[in-house]
């Protein structure tokens, strides 16, 4: 069996981190997310991978060139849906294949269960299904016993064919490809082709337990949950080439990578990662956070349950909690994030003017790549700051900041002779 990874989407809901590389290449604990997903499939015996990307394949080729896998790469020039992405990879598909997402990590038991059902029943396809009360927000499976007869995308309330939603990863025999080629129904051509295929072939549902919470990555703050999955599966370690001051405190669960420097009085607490050549300044506290390569955490910083991506410099003296900070940001002294509302109610995000429920009352901010702030800048919970934005000294941001936008404020000074 082959594994087909789709990495060519526009990632519009991943704003403000949807500039540059695909979200699958987001680094956590020193590795891109797609590497964790590939490792999950390797543990299940799959060694043949096809990656569909939107542009240059060189970064992926270089990363996987020394892995014990067969890796092939297809290009989807424009994001035209999952069905089109699969067809772009048709020339590399030569056996039964599983279509999956590159952020499905720690899913070995589910992958094994899907593969076992496919092989033991000689079905033409397997689609994982999970019970969902709010099925009208998802793709609903049309079921006869355990056999799938089709998928209805976002059925109207009261017209649901079942309360089982289709989840990835789908498994098909190569005969499915001809149904994709002949489908001209537009945006939902993938679901339409599956429905036609299911009407003439035997596709079974693999039931996902209700209590199983698979990783999802539509929105940038969901990286925090994925970080926690990776953290709990990573054993503590201090690289012999790291420099750790004698007065620093390192929890046994923490992972300190090659070339990292931990200065006097610093505390690395819980499941934290300090990346290659990163610096944690004097008396800084890092709690259950992922500090990626070449990051500088300034003196007297407090970093809690957050992700700071490669090359960012935070000059200390502030608090970053439950936040995702993009690559190559420059955060001046006193940068502070609020991660709770005063009323302790749920925090909402806003993407393209659409209000998004985050499902949590503890969430800081998400900064795009290359954001710069002056001293003593503060951000309210749920704020998204676009790539390349500049927030001048003293700004308090209550709302999203578009990319490449400068934010300042007028201050009226009154001088009076004493």
Short mmCIF file of C-alpha atoms in Angstrom, two decimals:
data_model
loop_
_atom_site.label_atom_id
_atom_site.label_comp_id
_atom_site.label_asym_id
_atom_site.label_seq_id
_atom_site.Cartn_x
_atom_site.Cartn_y
_atom_site.Cartn_z
CA UNK A 1 0.00 0.00 0.00
CA UNK A 2 1.07 3.56 -0.72
CA UNK A 3 0.48 6.69 1.36
CA UNK A 4 -0.55 9.82 -0.53
CA UNK A 5 0.04 13.11 1.32
CA UNK A 6 -1.75 16.24 0.09
CA UNK A 7 0.32 19.39 0.70
CA UNK A 8 -0.89 21.74 -2.01
CA UNK A 9 -3.75 23.67 -0.36
CA UNK A 10 -3.85 27.44 0.11
CA UNK A 11 -4.25 27.12 3.89
CA UNK A 12 -6.43 30.23 4.05
CA UNK A 13 -7.81 29.29 7.47
CA UNK A 14 -4.26 28.93 8.77
CA UNK A 15 -3.81 32.73 8.70
CA UNK A 16 -1.50 34.43 9.69
CA UNK A 17 0.92 31.50 9.26
CA UNK A 18 -0.15 30.68 5.70
CA UNK A 19 2.68 32.58 4.00
CA UNK A 20 5.70 30.75 2.63
CA UNK A 21 5.83 26.98 3.09
CA UNK A 22 2.81 24.68 3.50
CA UNK A 23 1.65 24.19 7.09
CA UNK A 24 2.88 20.59 6.88
CA UNK A 25 6.41 22.01 7.01
CA UNK A 26 5.80 23.76 10.35
CA UNK A 27 8.62 22.80 12.69
CA UNK A 28 7.79 21.37 16.12
CA UNK A 29 10.42 19.82 18.36
CA UNK A 30 12.92 20.31 15.55
CA UNK A 31 11.04 18.38 12.84
CA UNK A 32 8.36 19.32 10.28
CA UNK A 33 4.88 18.00 11.02
CA UNK A 34 4.86 15.84 7.89
CA UNK A 35 7.86 13.91 9.26
CA UNK A 36 5.84 12.79 12.29
CA UNK A 37 3.01 11.65 10.01
CA UNK A 38 5.40 9.72 7.76
CA UNK A 39 6.88 8.02 10.83
CA UNK A 40 3.38 6.92 11.89
CA UNK A 41 2.85 5.21 8.53
CA UNK A 42 6.32 3.67 8.59
CA UNK A 43 5.46 2.04 11.94
CA UNK A 44 2.49 0.45 10.14
CA UNK A 45 4.73 -1.03 7.44
CA UNK A 46 4.28 1.53 4.65
CA UNK A 47 7.46 2.60 2.87
CA UNK A 48 6.06 4.01 -0.39
CA UNK A 49 5.04 7.69 -0.22
CA UNK A 50 3.73 10.21 -2.74
CA UNK A 51 3.66 13.91 -1.84
CA UNK A 52 1.50 16.39 -3.74
CA UNK A 53 2.79 19.95 -3.37
CA UNK A 54 1.85 23.29 -4.88
CA UNK A 55 5.28 24.57 -5.87
CA UNK A 56 8.92 23.70 -5.40
CA UNK A 57 9.53 20.13 -4.23
CA UNK A 58 13.18 20.69 -3.30
CA UNK A 59 12.64 21.24 0.43
CA UNK A 60 10.76 17.97 0.84
CA UNK A 61 13.16 16.06 -1.41
CA UNK A 62 16.13 17.24 0.61
CA UNK A 63 14.49 16.43 3.94
CA UNK A 64 13.52 12.85 3.04
CA UNK A 65 16.48 11.95 0.82
CA UNK A 66 18.21 9.84 3.50
CA UNK A 67 15.06 8.18 4.86
CA UNK A 68 14.44 4.49 4.31
CA UNK A 69 11.40 5.17 2.10
CA UNK A 70 10.46 5.56 -1.54
CA UNK A 71 9.41 9.19 -1.94
CA UNK A 72 7.89 10.61 -5.12
CA UNK A 73 6.64 14.13 -5.69
CA UNK A 74 3.79 15.53 -7.77
CA UNK A 75 2.95 19.19 -8.35
CA UNK A 76 -0.56 20.66 -8.25
CA UNK A 77 -0.01 24.14 -9.76
CA UNK A 78 -3.22 25.60 -8.33
CA UNK A 79 -5.27 24.49 -5.34
CA UNK A 80 -8.24 22.89 -7.12
CA UNK A 81 -9.47 20.45 -4.50
CA UNK A 82 -8.47 17.05 -3.20
CA UNK A 83 -9.74 15.18 -6.25
CA UNK A 84 -7.53 17.20 -8.57
CA UNK A 85 -4.58 16.75 -6.20
CA UNK A 86 -4.95 12.97 -6.36
CA UNK A 87 -5.10 13.04 -10.15
CA UNK A 88 -1.91 15.12 -10.24
CA UNK A 89 -0.21 12.16 -8.55
CA UNK A 90 -1.84 9.48 -10.74
CA UNK A 91 1.37 8.58 -12.57
CA UNK A 92 2.97 7.57 -9.26
CA UNK A 93 0.04 5.52 -7.92
CA UNK A 94 0.44 1.84 -8.80
CA UNK A 95 -1.34 0.00 -5.98
CA UNK A 96 -3.95 0.50 -3.29
CA UNK A 97 -3.38 3.81 -1.56
CA UNK A 98 -4.38 5.77 1.52
CA UNK A 99 -5.14 9.49 1.11
CA UNK A 100 -4.11 11.29 4.25
CA UNK A 101 -3.18 14.62 5.79
CA UNK A 102 0.37 15.50 6.85
CA UNK A 103 -0.58 16.47 10.39
CA UNK A 104 -2.13 13.15 11.41
CA UNK A 105 0.46 12.17 13.98
CA UNK A 106 0.34 9.50 16.66
CA UNK A 107 -2.33 7.61 14.69
CA UNK A 108 -0.70 4.19 14.41
CA UNK A 109 -3.55 2.20 15.95
CA UNK A 110 -6.15 3.79 13.66
CA UNK A 111 -3.97 3.33 10.56
CA UNK A 112 -3.38 -0.32 11.44
CA UNK A 113 -7.11 -0.86 12.01
CA UNK A 114 -8.01 0.67 8.65
CA UNK A 115 -5.38 -1.37 6.80
CA UNK A 116 -6.43 -4.59 8.54
CA UNK A 117 -10.10 -4.12 7.63
CA UNK A 118 -9.15 -3.33 4.02
CA UNK A 119 -6.98 -6.42 3.67
CA UNK A 120 -9.23 -8.89 5.51
CA UNK A 121 -12.43 -7.92 3.68
CA UNK A 122 -10.90 -7.27 0.23
CA UNK A 123 -13.04 -4.16 0.06
CA UNK A 124 -12.66 -1.63 -2.75
CA UNK A 125 -12.24 1.13 -0.23
CA UNK A 126 -12.33 2.07 3.44
CA UNK A 127 -13.50 5.39 4.86
CA UNK A 128 -13.11 6.08 8.59
CA UNK A 129 -16.31 7.36 10.15
CA UNK A 130 -16.97 8.95 13.51
CA UNK A 131 -20.26 9.71 15.23
CA UNK A 132 -21.03 13.42 15.17
CA UNK A 133 -24.11 15.03 16.67
CA UNK A 134 -23.69 18.22 14.56
CA UNK A 135 -23.42 16.23 11.35
CA UNK A 136 -24.87 19.07 9.21
CA UNK A 137 -21.49 20.81 9.49
CA UNK A 138 -19.62 17.87 7.94
CA UNK A 139 -19.72 15.24 5.21
CA UNK A 140 -22.34 12.67 6.27
CA UNK A 141 -22.00 9.02 5.28
CA UNK A 142 -24.91 7.21 3.63
CA UNK A 143 -24.81 3.79 5.30
CA UNK A 144 -26.41 0.38 4.79
CA UNK A 145 -25.23 -1.64 7.75
CA UNK A 146 -21.49 -0.92 7.59
CA UNK A 147 -21.31 -0.36 3.84
CA UNK A 148 -20.99 3.19 2.53
CA UNK A 149 -23.28 4.14 -0.34
CA UNK A 150 -22.25 7.75 -0.66
CA UNK A 151 -21.43 11.03 1.08
CA UNK A 152 -23.68 14.07 1.45
CA UNK A 153 -21.69 17.23 2.12
CA UNK A 154 -23.17 19.35 4.93
CA UNK A 155 -26.72 17.94 4.93
CA UNK A 156 -29.56 20.16 6.12
CA UNK A 157 -30.72 19.61 9.72
CA UNK A 158 -33.34 16.87 9.74
CA UNK A 159 -32.14 15.42 6.41
CA UNK A 160 -29.03 13.64 7.69
CA UNK A 161 -28.53 10.16 6.17
CA UNK A 162 -26.60 9.21 9.32
CA UNK A 163 -24.70 10.83 12.15
CA UNK A 164 -21.35 9.49 10.98
CA UNK A 165 -18.97 11.99 9.45
CA UNK A 166 -16.26 11.01 7.01
CA UNK A 167 -12.77 11.52 8.39
CA UNK A 168 -9.40 10.89 6.79
CA UNK A 169 -7.56 8.69 5.98
CA UNK A 170 -9.42 7.15 3.02
CA UNK A 171 -8.18 3.93 1.38
CA UNK A 172 -8.96 3.06 -2.26
CA UNK A 173 -7.98 0.59 -4.91
CA UNK A 174 -6.57 2.12 -8.10
CA UNK A 175 -9.95 1.62 -9.84
CA UNK A 176 -11.13 4.74 -7.98
CA UNK A 177 -8.89 6.97 -10.12
CA UNK A 178 -11.04 6.55 -13.23
CA UNK A 179 -14.07 7.82 -11.29
CA UNK A 180 -12.14 10.95 -10.36
CA UNK A 181 -11.09 11.51 -13.97
CA UNK A 182 -14.66 11.29 -15.21
CA UNK A 183 -16.19 13.56 -12.56
CA UNK A 184 -16.88 17.14 -13.62
CA UNK A 185 -19.12 18.26 -10.76
CA UNK A 186 -16.89 21.08 -9.49
CA UNK A 187 -15.81 21.97 -5.96
CA UNK A 188 -17.07 18.76 -4.35
CA UNK A 189 -15.86 16.49 -7.16
CA UNK A 190 -13.96 14.32 -4.68
CA UNK A 191 -17.09 13.56 -2.66
CA UNK A 192 -19.12 13.15 -5.86
CA UNK A 193 -16.63 10.65 -7.28
CA UNK A 194 -16.63 8.73 -3.98
CA UNK A 195 -20.44 8.54 -4.04
CA UNK A 196 -20.46 7.19 -7.61
CA UNK A 197 -17.66 4.76 -6.79
CA UNK A 198 -19.53 3.59 -3.67
CA UNK A 199 -22.70 2.95 -5.68
CA UNK A 200 -20.84 0.41 -7.83
CA UNK A 201 -18.15 -0.88 -5.45
CA UNK A 202 -17.84 -2.14 -1.90
CA UNK A 203 -16.67 0.61 0.44
CA UNK A 204 -16.78 -0.07 4.16
CA UNK A 205 -16.71 2.24 7.15
CA UNK A 206 -14.02 1.87 9.79
CA UNK A 207 -15.59 3.25 12.95
CA UNK A 208 -13.44 5.67 14.94
CA UNK A 209 -14.20 5.58 18.70
CA UNK A 210 -16.21 8.56 19.98
CA UNK A 211 -13.55 9.43 22.53
CA UNK A 212 -10.72 9.47 19.97
CA UNK A 213 -9.59 13.05 19.32
CA UNK A 214 -7.50 13.10 16.15
CA UNK A 215 -5.25 16.07 15.54
CA UNK A 216 -6.76 18.78 13.38
CA UNK A 217 -4.99 21.73 11.78
CA UNK A 218 -7.39 24.12 10.13
CA UNK A 219 -6.50 27.06 12.38
CA UNK A 220 -3.12 28.20 13.68
CA UNK A 221 -3.95 27.85 17.37
CA UNK A 222 -4.52 24.11 16.82
CA UNK A 223 -0.75 23.78 16.59
CA UNK A 224 -0.71 24.02 20.38
CA UNK A 225 -2.65 20.76 20.72
CA UNK A 226 -0.37 19.03 18.22
CA UNK A 227 2.63 20.29 20.19
CA UNK A 228 1.22 18.60 23.29
CA UNK A 229 0.86 15.27 21.43
CA UNK A 230 4.47 15.43 20.27
CA UNK A 231 5.67 16.50 23.73
CA UNK A 232 4.11 13.60 25.59
CA UNK A 233 5.72 11.16 23.12
CA UNK A 234 9.20 12.69 23.46
CA UNK A 235 11.55 11.57 26.21
CA UNK A 236 13.66 14.10 28.07
CA UNK A 237 17.20 14.56 26.81
CA UNK A 238 20.09 17.01 27.08
CA UNK A 239 22.39 16.97 24.06
CA UNK A 240 26.05 16.74 25.08
CA UNK A 241 26.79 19.67 22.76
CA UNK A 242 24.31 21.93 24.55
CA UNK A 243 25.58 24.46 27.09
CA UNK A 244 23.65 24.48 30.37
CA UNK A 245 24.67 26.80 33.21
CA UNK A 246 25.19 25.15 36.59
CA UNK A 247 22.49 27.34 38.13
CA UNK A 248 19.89 26.51 35.46
CA UNK A 249 17.04 24.13 36.32
CA UNK A 250 16.02 21.53 33.72
CA UNK A 251 12.98 19.26 34.19
CA UNK A 252 13.61 15.60 33.35
CA UNK A 253 10.91 15.77 30.65
CA UNK A 254 12.63 18.62 28.78
CA UNK A 255 14.52 18.10 25.53
CA UNK A 256 17.58 20.31 24.99
CA UNK A 257 18.92 20.08 21.43
CA UNK A 258 22.37 20.42 19.88
CA UNK A 259 24.03 23.80 20.40
CA UNK A 260 21.34 25.20 22.70
CA UNK A 261 22.50 27.56 25.45
CA UNK A 262 20.70 27.79 28.78
CA UNK A 263 21.98 30.70 30.84
CA UNK A 264 22.29 31.25 34.61
CA UNK A 265 19.08 31.01 36.60
CA UNK A 266 16.94 29.88 33.67
CA UNK A 267 14.19 27.31 34.33
CA UNK A 268 13.09 24.84 31.63
CA UNK A 269 9.96 23.28 33.09
CA UNK A 270 7.82 20.33 32.04
CA UNK A 271 7.60 19.02 28.46
CA UNK A 272 9.63 21.79 26.85
CA UNK A 273 11.86 21.74 23.79
CA UNK A 274 14.86 24.05 23.30
CA UNK A 275 15.96 23.84 19.67
CA UNK A 276 19.30 23.80 17.93
CA UNK A 277 21.43 26.87 18.64
CA UNK A 278 18.63 28.48 20.65
CA UNK A 279 19.40 30.75 23.59
CA UNK A 280 17.43 31.00 26.84
CA UNK A 281 18.55 34.08 28.76
CA UNK A 282 19.29 34.63 32.42
CA UNK A 283 16.40 33.90 34.78
CA UNK A 284 13.99 33.20 31.93
CA UNK A 285 11.26 30.61 32.53
CA UNK A 286 10.09 28.29 29.74
CA UNK A 287 7.09 26.12 30.65
CA UNK A 288 5.74 23.34 28.42
CA UNK A 289 6.77 25.22 25.30
CA UNK A 290 8.51 24.52 22.01
CA UNK A 291 11.39 26.92 21.36
CA UNK A 292 12.65 26.15 17.86
CA UNK A 293 16.07 26.54 16.24
CA UNK A 294 18.00 29.81 16.60
CA UNK A 295 15.36 31.40 18.82
CA UNK A 296 16.53 33.84 21.49
CA UNK A 297 14.51 34.08 24.69
CA UNK A 298 15.53 37.23 26.55
CA UNK A 299 16.28 37.71 30.23
CA UNK A 300 13.42 37.46 32.75
CA UNK A 301 11.02 36.13 30.11
CA UNK A 302 8.03 33.96 31.00
CA UNK A 303 7.07 31.61 28.14
CA UNK A 304 4.19 29.24 28.91
CA UNK A 305 2.58 26.53 26.74
CA UNK A 306 3.62 28.30 23.56
CA UNK A 307 5.43 27.77 20.26
CA UNK A 308 8.16 30.14 19.10
CA UNK A 309 9.34 29.34 15.60
CA UNK A 310 12.80 29.45 14.05
CA UNK A 311 14.92 32.57 14.22
CA UNK A 312 12.64 34.70 16.39
CA UNK A 313 14.22 36.99 19.00
CA UNK A 314 12.25 37.90 22.13
CA UNK A 315 14.16 40.41 24.22
CA UNK A 316 12.60 39.48 27.53
CA UNK A 317 10.81 41.11 30.40
CA UNK A 318 7.33 40.00 29.32
CA UNK A 319 4.89 37.12 29.18
CA UNK A 320 3.97 34.90 26.21
CA UNK A 321 1.28 32.37 27.09
CA UNK A 322 -0.66 29.83 24.98
CA UNK A 323 0.54 31.52 21.80
CA UNK A 324 2.05 30.71 18.42
CA UNK A 325 4.83 33.06 17.30
CA UNK A 326 6.00 32.79 13.68
CA UNK A 327 9.50 32.70 12.23
CA UNK A 328 12.03 35.55 12.34
CA UNK A 329 9.99 37.88 14.53
CA UNK A 330 11.64 40.64 16.60
CA UNK A 331 9.85 41.23 19.89
CA UNK A 332 11.26 44.10 21.92
CA UNK A 333 11.50 44.23 25.71
CA UNK A 334 8.24 43.92 27.60
CA UNK A 335 6.23 42.12 24.88
CA UNK A 336 3.21 40.77 26.77
CA UNK A 337 0.28 38.57 25.77
CA UNK A 338 -3.06 38.25 27.56
CA UNK A 339 -4.28 34.66 27.42
CA UNK A 340 -7.60 34.88 29.31
CA UNK A 341 -10.62 37.13 29.13
CA UNK A 342 -11.55 38.92 32.34
CA UNK A 343 -14.90 37.05 32.36
CA UNK A 344 -13.07 33.75 31.67
CA UNK A 345 -15.44 32.97 28.79
CA UNK A 346 -14.48 31.26 25.51
CA UNK A 347 -11.99 33.09 23.28
CA UNK A 348 -12.88 33.60 19.63
CA UNK A 349 -10.64 34.12 16.63
CA UNK A 350 -11.50 36.12 13.52
CA UNK A 351 -10.30 34.98 10.09
CA UNK A 352 -11.52 36.83 6.98
CA UNK A 353 -14.09 38.57 9.22
CA UNK A 354 -15.54 35.21 10.23
CA UNK A 355 -15.91 34.53 13.94
CA UNK A 356 -14.31 31.20 14.85
CA UNK A 357 -14.94 29.38 18.13
CA UNK A 358 -11.61 28.14 19.50
CA UNK A 359 -13.17 25.83 22.09
CA UNK A 360 -10.98 27.16 24.89
CA UNK A 361 -10.93 29.98 27.42
CA UNK A 362 -7.12 29.98 27.52
CA UNK A 363 -5.52 31.28 24.33
CA UNK A 364 -2.99 33.98 23.59
CA UNK A 365 -2.11 35.23 20.10
CA UNK A 366 -0.82 34.05 16.74
CA UNK A 367 1.88 36.09 14.99
CA UNK A 368 2.83 35.64 11.35
CA UNK A 369 6.42 35.50 10.16
CA UNK A 370 8.61 38.58 10.44
CA UNK A 371 6.46 40.60 12.86
CA UNK A 372 8.27 43.39 14.72
CA UNK A 373 7.23 45.12 17.94
CA UNK A 374 8.54 48.09 19.89
CA UNK A 375 8.96 48.06 23.66
CA UNK A 376 6.02 47.35 25.95
CA UNK A 377 3.59 46.14 23.30
CA UNK A 378 0.59 44.17 24.59
CA UNK A 379 -1.91 41.96 22.75
CA UNK A 380 -5.33 40.77 23.84
CA UNK A 381 -6.49 37.11 23.69
CA UNK A 382 -7.19 35.69 20.23
CA UNK A 383 -5.49 38.49 18.26
CA UNK A 384 -3.90 37.48 14.94
CA UNK A 385 -1.06 39.59 13.55
CA UNK A 386 -0.26 39.26 9.84
CA UNK A 387 3.22 38.56 8.48
CA UNK A 388 5.53 41.55 8.31
CA UNK A 389 3.36 43.78 10.52
CA UNK A 390 4.99 46.37 12.81
CA UNK A 391 3.53 47.38 16.18
CA UNK A 392 5.16 50.51 17.54
CA UNK A 393 6.12 51.03 21.20
CA UNK A 394 3.32 51.03 23.73
CA UNK A 395 0.61 49.73 21.40
CA UNK A 396 -2.17 47.62 22.91
CA UNK A 397 -3.72 45.51 20.13
CA UNK A 398 -7.36 44.55 20.75
CA UNK A 399 -8.08 43.42 17.19
CA UNK A 400 -6.36 41.61 14.32
CA UNK A 401 -3.54 43.41 12.53
CA UNK A 402 -3.30 42.87 8.73
CA UNK A 403 0.00 41.78 7.22
CA UNK A 404 2.58 44.48 6.48
CA UNK A 405 0.59 47.01 8.52
CA UNK A 406 2.23 49.50 10.89
CA UNK A 407 0.28 50.27 14.07
CA UNK A 408 1.05 53.27 16.24
CA UNK A 409 -0.94 55.68 18.41
CA UNK A 410 -0.96 59.33 19.24
CA UNK A 411 -0.01 60.38 22.72
CA UNK A 412 -0.82 63.84 23.96
CA UNK A 413 1.84 65.12 26.35
CA UNK A 414 1.15 68.03 28.67
CA UNK A 415 4.21 69.89 29.99
CA UNK A 416 3.56 72.15 33.00
CA UNK A 417 6.13 74.18 34.86
CA UNK A 418 6.31 73.21 38.54
#
